[in-house]
Coordinates of N, CA and C in Angstrom, one line a residue:
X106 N -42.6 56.2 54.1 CA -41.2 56.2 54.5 C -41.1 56.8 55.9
X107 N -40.4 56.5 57.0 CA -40.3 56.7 58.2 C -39.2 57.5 58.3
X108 N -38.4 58.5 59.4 CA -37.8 58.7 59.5 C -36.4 58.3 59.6
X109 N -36.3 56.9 60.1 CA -35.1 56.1 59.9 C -34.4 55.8 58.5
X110 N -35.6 55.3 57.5 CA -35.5 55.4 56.1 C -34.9 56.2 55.5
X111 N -35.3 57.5 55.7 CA -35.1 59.2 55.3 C -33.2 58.9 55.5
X112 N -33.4 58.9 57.1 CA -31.9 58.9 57.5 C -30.8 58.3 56.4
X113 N -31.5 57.0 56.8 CA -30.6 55.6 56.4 C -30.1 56.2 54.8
X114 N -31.2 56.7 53.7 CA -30.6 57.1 52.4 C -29.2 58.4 52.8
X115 N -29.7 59.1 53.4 CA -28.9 60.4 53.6 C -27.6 60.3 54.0
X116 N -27.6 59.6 55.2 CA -26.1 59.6 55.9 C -25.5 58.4 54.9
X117 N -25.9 58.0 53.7 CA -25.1 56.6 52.9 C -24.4 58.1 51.9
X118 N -25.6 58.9 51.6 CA -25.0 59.8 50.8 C -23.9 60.7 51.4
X119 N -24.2 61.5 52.6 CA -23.3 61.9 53.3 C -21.5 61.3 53.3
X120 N -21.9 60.2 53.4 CA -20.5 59.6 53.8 C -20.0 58.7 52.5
X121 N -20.7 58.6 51.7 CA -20.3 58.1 50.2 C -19.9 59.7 49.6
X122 N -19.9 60.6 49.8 CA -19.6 61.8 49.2 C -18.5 63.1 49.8
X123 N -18.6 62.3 51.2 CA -17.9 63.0 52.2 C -18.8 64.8 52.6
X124 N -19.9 64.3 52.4 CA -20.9 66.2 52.4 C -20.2 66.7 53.2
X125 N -20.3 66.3 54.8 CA -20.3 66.7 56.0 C -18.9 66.9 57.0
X126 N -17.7 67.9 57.4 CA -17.1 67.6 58.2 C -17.2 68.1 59.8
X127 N -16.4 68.0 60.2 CA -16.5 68.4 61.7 C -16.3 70.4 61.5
X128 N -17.1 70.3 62.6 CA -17.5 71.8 62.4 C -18.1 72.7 61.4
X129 N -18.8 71.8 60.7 CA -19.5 72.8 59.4 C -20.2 73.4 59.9
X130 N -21.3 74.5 59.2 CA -22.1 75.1 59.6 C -22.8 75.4 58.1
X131 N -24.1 74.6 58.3 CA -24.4 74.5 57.2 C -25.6 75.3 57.0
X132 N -26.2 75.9 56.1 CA -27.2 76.6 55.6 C -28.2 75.7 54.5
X133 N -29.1 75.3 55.0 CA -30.5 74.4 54.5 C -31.6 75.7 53.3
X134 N -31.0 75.8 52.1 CA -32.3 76.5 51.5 C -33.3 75.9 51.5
X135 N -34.5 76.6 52.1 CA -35.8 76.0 52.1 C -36.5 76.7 51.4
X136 N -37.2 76.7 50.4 CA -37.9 76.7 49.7 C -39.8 76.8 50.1
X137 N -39.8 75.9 50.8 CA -41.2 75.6 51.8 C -42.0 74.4 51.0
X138 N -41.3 73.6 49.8 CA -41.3 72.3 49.3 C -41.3 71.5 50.4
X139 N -42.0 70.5 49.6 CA -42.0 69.2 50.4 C -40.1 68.2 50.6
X140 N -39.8 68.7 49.6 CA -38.0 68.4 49.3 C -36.9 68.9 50.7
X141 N -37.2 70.5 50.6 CA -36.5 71.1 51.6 C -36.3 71.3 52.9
X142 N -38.1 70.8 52.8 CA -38.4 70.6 54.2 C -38.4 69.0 54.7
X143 N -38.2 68.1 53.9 CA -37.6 67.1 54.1 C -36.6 67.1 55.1
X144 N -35.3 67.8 53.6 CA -34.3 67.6 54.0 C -33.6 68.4 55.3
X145 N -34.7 69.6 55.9 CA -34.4 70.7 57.1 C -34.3 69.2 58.2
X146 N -35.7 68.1 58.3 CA -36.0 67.2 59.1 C -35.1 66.4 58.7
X147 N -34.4 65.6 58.0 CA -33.3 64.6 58.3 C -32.0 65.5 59.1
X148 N -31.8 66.5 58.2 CA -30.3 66.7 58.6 C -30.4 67.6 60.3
X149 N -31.4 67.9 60.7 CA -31.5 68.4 62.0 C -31.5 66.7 63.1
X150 N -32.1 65.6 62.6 CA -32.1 64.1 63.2 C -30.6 63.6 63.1
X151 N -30.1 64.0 62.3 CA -28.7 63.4 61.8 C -28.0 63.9 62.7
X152 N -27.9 65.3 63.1 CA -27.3 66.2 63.9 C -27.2 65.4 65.6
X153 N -28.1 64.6 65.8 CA -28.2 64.0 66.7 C -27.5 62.4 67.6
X154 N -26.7 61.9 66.4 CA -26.3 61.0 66.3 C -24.8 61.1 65.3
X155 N -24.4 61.9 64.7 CA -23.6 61.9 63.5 C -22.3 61.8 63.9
X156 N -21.3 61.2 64.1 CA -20.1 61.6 65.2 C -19.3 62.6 64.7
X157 N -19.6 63.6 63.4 CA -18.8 65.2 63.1 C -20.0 65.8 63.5
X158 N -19.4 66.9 64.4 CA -20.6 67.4 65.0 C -20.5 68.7 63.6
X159 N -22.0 69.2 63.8 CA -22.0 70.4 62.7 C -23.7 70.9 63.0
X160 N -23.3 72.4 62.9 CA -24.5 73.0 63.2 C -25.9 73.3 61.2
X161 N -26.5 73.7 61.5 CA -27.8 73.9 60.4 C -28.2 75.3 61.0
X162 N -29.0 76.0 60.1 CA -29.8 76.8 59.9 C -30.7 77.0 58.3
X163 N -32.0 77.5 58.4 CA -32.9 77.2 57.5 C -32.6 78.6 57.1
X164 N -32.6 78.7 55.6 CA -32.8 80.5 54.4 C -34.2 80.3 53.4
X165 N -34.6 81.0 53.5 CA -35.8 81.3 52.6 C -35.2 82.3 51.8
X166 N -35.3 82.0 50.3 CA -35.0 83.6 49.5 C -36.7 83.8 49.3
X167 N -36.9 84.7 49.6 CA -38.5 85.3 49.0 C -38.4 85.9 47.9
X168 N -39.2 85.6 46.3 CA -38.9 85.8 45.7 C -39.9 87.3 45.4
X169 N -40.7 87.7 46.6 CA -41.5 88.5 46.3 C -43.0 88.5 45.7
X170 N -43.3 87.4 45.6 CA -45.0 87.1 45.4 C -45.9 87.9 46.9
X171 N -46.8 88.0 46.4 CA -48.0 88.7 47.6 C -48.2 86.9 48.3
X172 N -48.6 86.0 47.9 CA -49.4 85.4 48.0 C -48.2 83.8 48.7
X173 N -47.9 84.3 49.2 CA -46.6 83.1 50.0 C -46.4 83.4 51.6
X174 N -47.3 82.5 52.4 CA -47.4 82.6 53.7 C -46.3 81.6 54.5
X175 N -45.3 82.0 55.0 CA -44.2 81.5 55.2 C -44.6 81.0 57.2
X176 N -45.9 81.4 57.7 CA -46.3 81.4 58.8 C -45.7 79.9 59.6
X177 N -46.3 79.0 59.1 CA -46.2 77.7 59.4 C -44.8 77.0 59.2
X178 N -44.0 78.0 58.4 CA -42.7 77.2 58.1 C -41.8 77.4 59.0
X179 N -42.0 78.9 59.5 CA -41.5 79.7 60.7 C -41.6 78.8 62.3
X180 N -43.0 78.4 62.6 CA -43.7 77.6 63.1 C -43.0 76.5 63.5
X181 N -42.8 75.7 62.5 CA -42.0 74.2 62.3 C -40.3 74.3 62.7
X182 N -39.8 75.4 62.5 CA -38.2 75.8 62.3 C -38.1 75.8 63.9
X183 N -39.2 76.8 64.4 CA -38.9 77.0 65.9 C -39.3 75.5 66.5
X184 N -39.7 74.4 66.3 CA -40.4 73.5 67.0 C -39.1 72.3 66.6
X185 N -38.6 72.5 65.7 CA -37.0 71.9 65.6 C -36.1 72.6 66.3
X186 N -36.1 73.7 66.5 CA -34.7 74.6 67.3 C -34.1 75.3 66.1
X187 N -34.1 75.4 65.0 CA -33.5 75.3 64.2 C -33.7 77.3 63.6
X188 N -32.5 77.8 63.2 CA -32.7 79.3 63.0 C -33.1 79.2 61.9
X189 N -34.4 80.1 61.8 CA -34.4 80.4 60.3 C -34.8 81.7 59.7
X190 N -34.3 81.9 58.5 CA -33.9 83.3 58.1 C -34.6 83.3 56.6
X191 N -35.5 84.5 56.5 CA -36.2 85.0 55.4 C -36.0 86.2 54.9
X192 N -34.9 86.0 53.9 CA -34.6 87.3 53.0 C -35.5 87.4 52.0
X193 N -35.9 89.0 51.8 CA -37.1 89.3 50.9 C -35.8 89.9 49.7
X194 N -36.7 89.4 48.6 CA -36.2 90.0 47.1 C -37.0 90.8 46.2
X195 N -36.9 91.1 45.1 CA -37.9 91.6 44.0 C -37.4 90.4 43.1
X196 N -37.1 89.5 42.3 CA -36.6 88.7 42.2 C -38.2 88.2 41.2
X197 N -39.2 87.9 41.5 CA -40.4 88.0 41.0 C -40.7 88.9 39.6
X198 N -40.6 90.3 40.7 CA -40.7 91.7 39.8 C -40.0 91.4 38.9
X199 N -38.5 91.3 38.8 CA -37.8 91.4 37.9 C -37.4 90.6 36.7
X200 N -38.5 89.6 37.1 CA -38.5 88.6 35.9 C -39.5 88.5 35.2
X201 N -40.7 88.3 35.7 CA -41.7 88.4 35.3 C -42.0 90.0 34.6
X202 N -42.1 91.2 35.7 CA -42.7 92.3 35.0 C -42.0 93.3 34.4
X203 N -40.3 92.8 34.5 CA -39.3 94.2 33.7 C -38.8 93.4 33.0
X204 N -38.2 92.3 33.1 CA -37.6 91.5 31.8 C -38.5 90.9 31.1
X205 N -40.0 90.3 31.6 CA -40.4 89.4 30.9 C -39.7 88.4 30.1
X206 N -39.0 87.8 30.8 CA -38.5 86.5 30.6 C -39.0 85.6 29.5
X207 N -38.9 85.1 28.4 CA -39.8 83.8 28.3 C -39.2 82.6 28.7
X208 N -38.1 82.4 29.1 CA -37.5 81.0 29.9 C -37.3 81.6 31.4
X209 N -38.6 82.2 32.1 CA -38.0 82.5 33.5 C -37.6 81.9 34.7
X210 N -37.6 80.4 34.2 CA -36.7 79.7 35.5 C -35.2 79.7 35.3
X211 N -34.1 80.0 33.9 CA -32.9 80.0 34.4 C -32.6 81.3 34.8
X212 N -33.2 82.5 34.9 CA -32.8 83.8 34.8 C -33.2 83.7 36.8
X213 N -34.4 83.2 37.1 CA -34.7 83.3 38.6 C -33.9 82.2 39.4
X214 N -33.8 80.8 38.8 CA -32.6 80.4 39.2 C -31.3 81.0 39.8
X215 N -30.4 81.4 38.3 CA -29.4 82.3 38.6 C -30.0 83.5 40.0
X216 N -30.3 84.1 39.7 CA -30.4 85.3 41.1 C -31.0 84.6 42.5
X217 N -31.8 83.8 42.2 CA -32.2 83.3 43.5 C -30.7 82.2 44.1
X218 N -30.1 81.5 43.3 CA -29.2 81.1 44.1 C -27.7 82.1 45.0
X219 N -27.8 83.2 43.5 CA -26.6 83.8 44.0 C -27.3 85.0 45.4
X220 N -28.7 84.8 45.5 CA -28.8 85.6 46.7 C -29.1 84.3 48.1
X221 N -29.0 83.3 47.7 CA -28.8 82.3 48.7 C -27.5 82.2 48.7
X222 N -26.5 82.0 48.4 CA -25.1 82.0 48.8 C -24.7 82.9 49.7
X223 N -25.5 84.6 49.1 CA -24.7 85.7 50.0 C -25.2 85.4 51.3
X224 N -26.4 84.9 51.6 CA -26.9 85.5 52.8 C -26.0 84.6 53.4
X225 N -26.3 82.9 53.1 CA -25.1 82.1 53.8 C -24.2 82.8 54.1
X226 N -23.4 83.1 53.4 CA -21.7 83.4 53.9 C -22.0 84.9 54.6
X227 N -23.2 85.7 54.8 CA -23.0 86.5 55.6 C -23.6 86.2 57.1
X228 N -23.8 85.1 57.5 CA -24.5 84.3 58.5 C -23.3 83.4 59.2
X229 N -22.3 83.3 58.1 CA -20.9 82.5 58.7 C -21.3 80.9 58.0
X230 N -22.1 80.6 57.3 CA -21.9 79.3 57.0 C -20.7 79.1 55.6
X231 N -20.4 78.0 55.7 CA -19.5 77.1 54.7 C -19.9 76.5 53.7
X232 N -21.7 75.6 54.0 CA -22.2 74.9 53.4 C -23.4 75.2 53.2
X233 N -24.1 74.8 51.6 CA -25.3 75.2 51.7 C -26.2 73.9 51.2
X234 N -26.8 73.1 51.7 CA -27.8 71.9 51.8 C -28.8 72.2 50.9
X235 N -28.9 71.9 49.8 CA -30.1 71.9 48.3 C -30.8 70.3 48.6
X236 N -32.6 70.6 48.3 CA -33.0 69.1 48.5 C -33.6 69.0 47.4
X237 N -32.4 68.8 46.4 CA -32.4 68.2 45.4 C -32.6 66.2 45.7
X238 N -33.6 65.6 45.2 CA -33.8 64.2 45.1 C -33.5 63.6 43.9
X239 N -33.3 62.0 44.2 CA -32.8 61.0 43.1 C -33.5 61.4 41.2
X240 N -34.8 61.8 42.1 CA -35.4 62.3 40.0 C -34.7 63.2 39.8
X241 N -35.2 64.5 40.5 CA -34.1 65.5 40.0 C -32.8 65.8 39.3
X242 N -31.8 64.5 39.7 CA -30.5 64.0 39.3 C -30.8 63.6 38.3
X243 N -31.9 62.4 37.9 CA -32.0 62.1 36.4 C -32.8 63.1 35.4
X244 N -33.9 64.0 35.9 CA -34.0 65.1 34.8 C -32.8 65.9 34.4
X245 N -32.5 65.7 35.4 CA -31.6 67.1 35.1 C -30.7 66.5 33.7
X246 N -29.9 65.4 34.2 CA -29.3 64.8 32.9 C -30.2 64.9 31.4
X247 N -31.6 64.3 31.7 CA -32.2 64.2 30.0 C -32.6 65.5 29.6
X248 N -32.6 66.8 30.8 CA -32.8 68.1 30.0 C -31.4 68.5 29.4
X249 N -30.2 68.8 30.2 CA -29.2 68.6 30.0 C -29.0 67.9 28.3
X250 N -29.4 67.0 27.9 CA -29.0 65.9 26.7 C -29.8 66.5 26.0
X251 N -30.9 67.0 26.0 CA -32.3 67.2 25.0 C -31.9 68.6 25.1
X252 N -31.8 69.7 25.7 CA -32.0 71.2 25.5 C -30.4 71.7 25.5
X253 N -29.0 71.3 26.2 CA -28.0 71.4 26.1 C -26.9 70.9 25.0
X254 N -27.5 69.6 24.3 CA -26.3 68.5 23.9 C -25.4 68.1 24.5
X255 N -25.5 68.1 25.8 CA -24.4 67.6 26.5 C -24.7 66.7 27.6
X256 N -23.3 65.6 28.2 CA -24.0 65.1 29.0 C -24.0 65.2 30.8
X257 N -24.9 65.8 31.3 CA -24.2 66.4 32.7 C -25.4 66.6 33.6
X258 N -25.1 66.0 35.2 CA -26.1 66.4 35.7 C -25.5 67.5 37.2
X259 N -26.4 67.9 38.0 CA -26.3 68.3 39.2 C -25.3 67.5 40.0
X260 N -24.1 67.9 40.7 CA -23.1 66.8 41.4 C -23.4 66.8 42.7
X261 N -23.0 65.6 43.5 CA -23.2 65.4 44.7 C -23.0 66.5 46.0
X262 N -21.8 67.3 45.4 CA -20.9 68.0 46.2 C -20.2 68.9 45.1
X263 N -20.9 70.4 45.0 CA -19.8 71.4 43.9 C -19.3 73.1 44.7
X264 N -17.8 72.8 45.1 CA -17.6 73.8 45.2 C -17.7 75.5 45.1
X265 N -17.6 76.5 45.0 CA -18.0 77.3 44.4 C -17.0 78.4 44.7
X266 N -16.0 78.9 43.8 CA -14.8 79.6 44.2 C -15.1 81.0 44.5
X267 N -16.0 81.5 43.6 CA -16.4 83.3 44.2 C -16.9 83.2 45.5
X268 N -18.4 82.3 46.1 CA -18.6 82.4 47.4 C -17.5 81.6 48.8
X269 N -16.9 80.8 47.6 CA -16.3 80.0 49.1 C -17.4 79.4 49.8
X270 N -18.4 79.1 49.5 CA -19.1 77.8 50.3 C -19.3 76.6 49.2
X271 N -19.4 75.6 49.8 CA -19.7 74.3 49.3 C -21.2 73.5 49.2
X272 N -21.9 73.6 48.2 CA -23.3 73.0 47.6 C -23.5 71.5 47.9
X273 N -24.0 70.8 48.9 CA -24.0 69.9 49.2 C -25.6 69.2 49.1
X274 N -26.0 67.7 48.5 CA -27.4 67.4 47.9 C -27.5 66.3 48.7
X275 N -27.7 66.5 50.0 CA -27.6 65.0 50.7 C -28.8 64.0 50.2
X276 N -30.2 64.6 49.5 CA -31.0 63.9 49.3 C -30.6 62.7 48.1
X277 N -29.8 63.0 47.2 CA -29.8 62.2 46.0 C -29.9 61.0 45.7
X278 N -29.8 60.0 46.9 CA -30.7 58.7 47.0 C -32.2 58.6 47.2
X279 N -32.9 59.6 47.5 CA -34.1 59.3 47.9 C -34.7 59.9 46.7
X280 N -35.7 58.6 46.5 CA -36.9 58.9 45.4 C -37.9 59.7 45.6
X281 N -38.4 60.7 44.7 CA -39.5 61.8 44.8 C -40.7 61.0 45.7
X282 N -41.0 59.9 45.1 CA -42.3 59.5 45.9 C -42.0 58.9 46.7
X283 N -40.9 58.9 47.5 CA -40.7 58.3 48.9 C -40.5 59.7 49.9
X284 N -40.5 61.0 49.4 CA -40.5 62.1 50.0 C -41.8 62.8 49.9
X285 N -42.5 62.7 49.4 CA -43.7 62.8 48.9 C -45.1 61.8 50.1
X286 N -44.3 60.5 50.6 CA -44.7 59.9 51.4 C -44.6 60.4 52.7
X287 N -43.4 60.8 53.0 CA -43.0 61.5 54.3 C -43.2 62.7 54.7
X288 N -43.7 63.4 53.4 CA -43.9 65.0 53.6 C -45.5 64.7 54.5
X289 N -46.7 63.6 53.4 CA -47.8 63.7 53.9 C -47.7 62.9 55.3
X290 N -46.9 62.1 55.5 CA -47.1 61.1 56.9 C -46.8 61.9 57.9
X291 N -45.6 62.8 58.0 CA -45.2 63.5 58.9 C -45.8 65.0 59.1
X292 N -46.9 65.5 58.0 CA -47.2 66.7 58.0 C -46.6 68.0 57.7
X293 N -45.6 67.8 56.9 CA -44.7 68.9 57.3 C -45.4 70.0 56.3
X294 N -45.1 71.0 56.7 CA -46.4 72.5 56.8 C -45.6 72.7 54.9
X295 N -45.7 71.9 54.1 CA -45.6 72.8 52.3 C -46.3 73.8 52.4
X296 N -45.5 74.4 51.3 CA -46.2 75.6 51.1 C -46.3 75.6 49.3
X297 N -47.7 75.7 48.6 CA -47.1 75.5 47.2 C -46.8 77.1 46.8
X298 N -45.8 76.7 45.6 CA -45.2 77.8 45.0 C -46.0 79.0 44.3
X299 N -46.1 80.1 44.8 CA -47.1 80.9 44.0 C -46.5 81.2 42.4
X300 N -45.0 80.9 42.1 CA -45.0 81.2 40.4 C -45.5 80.9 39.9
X301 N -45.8 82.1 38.6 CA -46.8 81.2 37.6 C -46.4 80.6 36.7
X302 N -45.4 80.3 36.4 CA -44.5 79.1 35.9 C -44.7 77.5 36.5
X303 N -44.9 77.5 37.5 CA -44.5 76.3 38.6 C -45.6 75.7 37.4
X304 N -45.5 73.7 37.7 CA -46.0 72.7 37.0 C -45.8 73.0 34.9
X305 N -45.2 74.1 34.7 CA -45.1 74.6 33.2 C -43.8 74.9 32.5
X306 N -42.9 74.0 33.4 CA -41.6 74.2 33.0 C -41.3 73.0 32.3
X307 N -39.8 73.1 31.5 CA -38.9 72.1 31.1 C -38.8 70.6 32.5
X308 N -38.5 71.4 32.9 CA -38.2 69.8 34.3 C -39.5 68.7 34.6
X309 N -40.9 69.8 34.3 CA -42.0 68.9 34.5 C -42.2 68.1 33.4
X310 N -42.1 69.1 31.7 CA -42.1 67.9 30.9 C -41.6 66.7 31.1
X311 N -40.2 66.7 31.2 CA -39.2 66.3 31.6 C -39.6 64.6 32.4
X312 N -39.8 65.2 33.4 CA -40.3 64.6 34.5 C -42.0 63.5 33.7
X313 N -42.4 64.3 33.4 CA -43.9 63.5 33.0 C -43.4 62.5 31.9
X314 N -41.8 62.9 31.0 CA -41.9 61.9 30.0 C -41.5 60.7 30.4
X315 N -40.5 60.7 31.8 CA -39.8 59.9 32.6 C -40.3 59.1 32.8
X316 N -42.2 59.3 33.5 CA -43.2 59.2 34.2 C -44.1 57.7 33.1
X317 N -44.0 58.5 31.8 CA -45.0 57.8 31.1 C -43.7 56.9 30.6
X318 N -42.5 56.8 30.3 CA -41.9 55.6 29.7 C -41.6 54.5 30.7
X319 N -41.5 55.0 32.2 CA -41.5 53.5 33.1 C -42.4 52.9 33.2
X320 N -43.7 52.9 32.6 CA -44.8 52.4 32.1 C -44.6 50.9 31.1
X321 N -43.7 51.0 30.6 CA -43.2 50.5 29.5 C -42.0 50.0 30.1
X322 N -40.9 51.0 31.0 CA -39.7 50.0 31.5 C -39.7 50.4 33.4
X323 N -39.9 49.5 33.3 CA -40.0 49.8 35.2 C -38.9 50.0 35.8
X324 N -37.8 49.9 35.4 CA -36.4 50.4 36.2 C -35.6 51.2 35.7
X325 N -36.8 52.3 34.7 CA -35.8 53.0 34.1 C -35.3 54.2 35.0
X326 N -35.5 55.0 36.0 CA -35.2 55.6 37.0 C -34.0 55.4 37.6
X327 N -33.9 53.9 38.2 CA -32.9 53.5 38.6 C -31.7 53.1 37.5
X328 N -32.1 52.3 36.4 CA -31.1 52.7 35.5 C -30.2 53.6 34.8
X329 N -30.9 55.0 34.8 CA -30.5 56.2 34.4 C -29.6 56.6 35.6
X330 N -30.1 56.4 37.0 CA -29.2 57.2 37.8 C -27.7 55.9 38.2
X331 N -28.0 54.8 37.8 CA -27.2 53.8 37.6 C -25.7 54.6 36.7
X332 N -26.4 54.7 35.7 CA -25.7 55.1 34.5 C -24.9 56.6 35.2
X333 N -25.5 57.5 35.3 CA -24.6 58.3 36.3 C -23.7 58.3 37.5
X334 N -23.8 56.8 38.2 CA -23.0 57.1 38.9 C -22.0 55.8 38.0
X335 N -21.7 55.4 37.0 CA -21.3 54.4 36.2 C -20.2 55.3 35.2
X336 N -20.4 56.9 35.1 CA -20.2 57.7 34.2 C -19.3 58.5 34.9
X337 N -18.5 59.7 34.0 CA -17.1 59.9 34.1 C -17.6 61.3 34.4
X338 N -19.3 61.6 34.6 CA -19.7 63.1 34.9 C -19.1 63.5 36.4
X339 N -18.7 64.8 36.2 CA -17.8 65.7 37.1 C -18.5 65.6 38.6
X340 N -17.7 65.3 39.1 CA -18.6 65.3 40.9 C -19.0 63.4 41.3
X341 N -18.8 62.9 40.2 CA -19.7 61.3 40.6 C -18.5 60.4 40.7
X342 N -18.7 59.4 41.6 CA -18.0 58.5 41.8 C -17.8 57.5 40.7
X343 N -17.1 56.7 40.3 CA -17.3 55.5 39.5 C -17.9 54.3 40.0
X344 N -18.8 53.8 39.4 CA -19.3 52.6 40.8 C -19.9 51.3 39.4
X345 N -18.9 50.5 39.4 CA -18.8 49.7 38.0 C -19.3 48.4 38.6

């Protein structure tokens, strides 16, 4: 996938969702994924052509691992122009070695986002850019149905009334392995996750069961996320 491609998905989502207005100032969590750092590179290209002007900057929450070299991401941020900011946490410690968690991605979830919102709004942004992609949107639903009972996914665009900023997912058209394509074609410096959770979660099951039934139905990916934007779930358009 090329850069134009990347674009072409984003700004359809942008403007099918209204993400973006004049004078935002948006805050990109980067993660150091191949996802976030995607979506740092579209929406910094977008900035360039988009006719609402709006500034970016990149957040790292550190969740405190030894073993997460942020060198090269630092690297990349400066070689876009683009500011970027790495807040250190215990966030790690506290899940793994004082709570011992046994489900410790929604406990590090929760704290890691609510310490990405503060930095945002203490930086002056409005908006905070998640590179959440098209799978993501559909796990999230079958975990959601299977471990919740309910039916509901991630929304395009969810307010958030204690911080006052706005969660915006410009990636949600673009398929995992079309970013996956662009992370390796373009080089962009990943960094893999040092938790020891990572590849042993719910979402990967999730994700591998998705994997092995389009085997069997080849458009089931797109059907599913069909079906959500076809559905009455909070944040989605109707598109019949």
């Amino acid at each position: 996938m090329k850069i134009q491609h990347l674009l072409s998905y984003v700004r359809r989502a942008v403007q099918d969702y209204n993400m973006i207005e004049e004078g935002d100032h948006i805050a990109i969590g980067i993660s150091a994924g191949k996802d976030s750092l995607a979506l740092l590179v579209a929406l910094r290209h977008l900035q360039y052509f988009y006719p609402k002007k709006f500034e970016i900057e990149a957040i790292t929450i550190s969740l405190g691992f030894d073993n997460f070299d942020l060198t090269a991401v630092k690297a990349f941020c400066e070689k876009l122009g683009v500011r970027y900011t790495v807040h250190e946490t215990q966030i790690a410690q506290i899940v793994f070695e004082e709570r011992k968690e046994s489900n410790p991605c929604s406990l590090c979830s929760k704290m890691r986002k609510g310490a990405l919102n503060d930095i945002a709004k203490e930086l002056g942004c409005n908006k905070i850019a998640l590179g959440h992609n098209k799978d993501d949107i559909n796990e999230t639903l079958l975990m959601s149905l299977f471990y919740e009972g309910r039916i509901h996914t991630m929304s395009p665009v969810t307010y958030l009334d204690r911080s006052e900023v706005s969660i915006i997912r410009p990636l949600i058209y673009v398929p995992e392995r079309d970013i996956k394509y662009f992370a390796k074609k373009e080089g962009l410096p990943v960094v893999k996750s040092p938790c020891p959770a990572d590849g042993v979660t719910r979402r990967e099951t999730t994700k591998q069961m998705i994997y092995a039934l389009e085997k069997e139905i080849p458009q089931l990916s797109n059907r599913l996320f069909g079906a959500i934007e076809r559905s009455e779930i909070d944040g989605w358009k109707s598109r019949e």
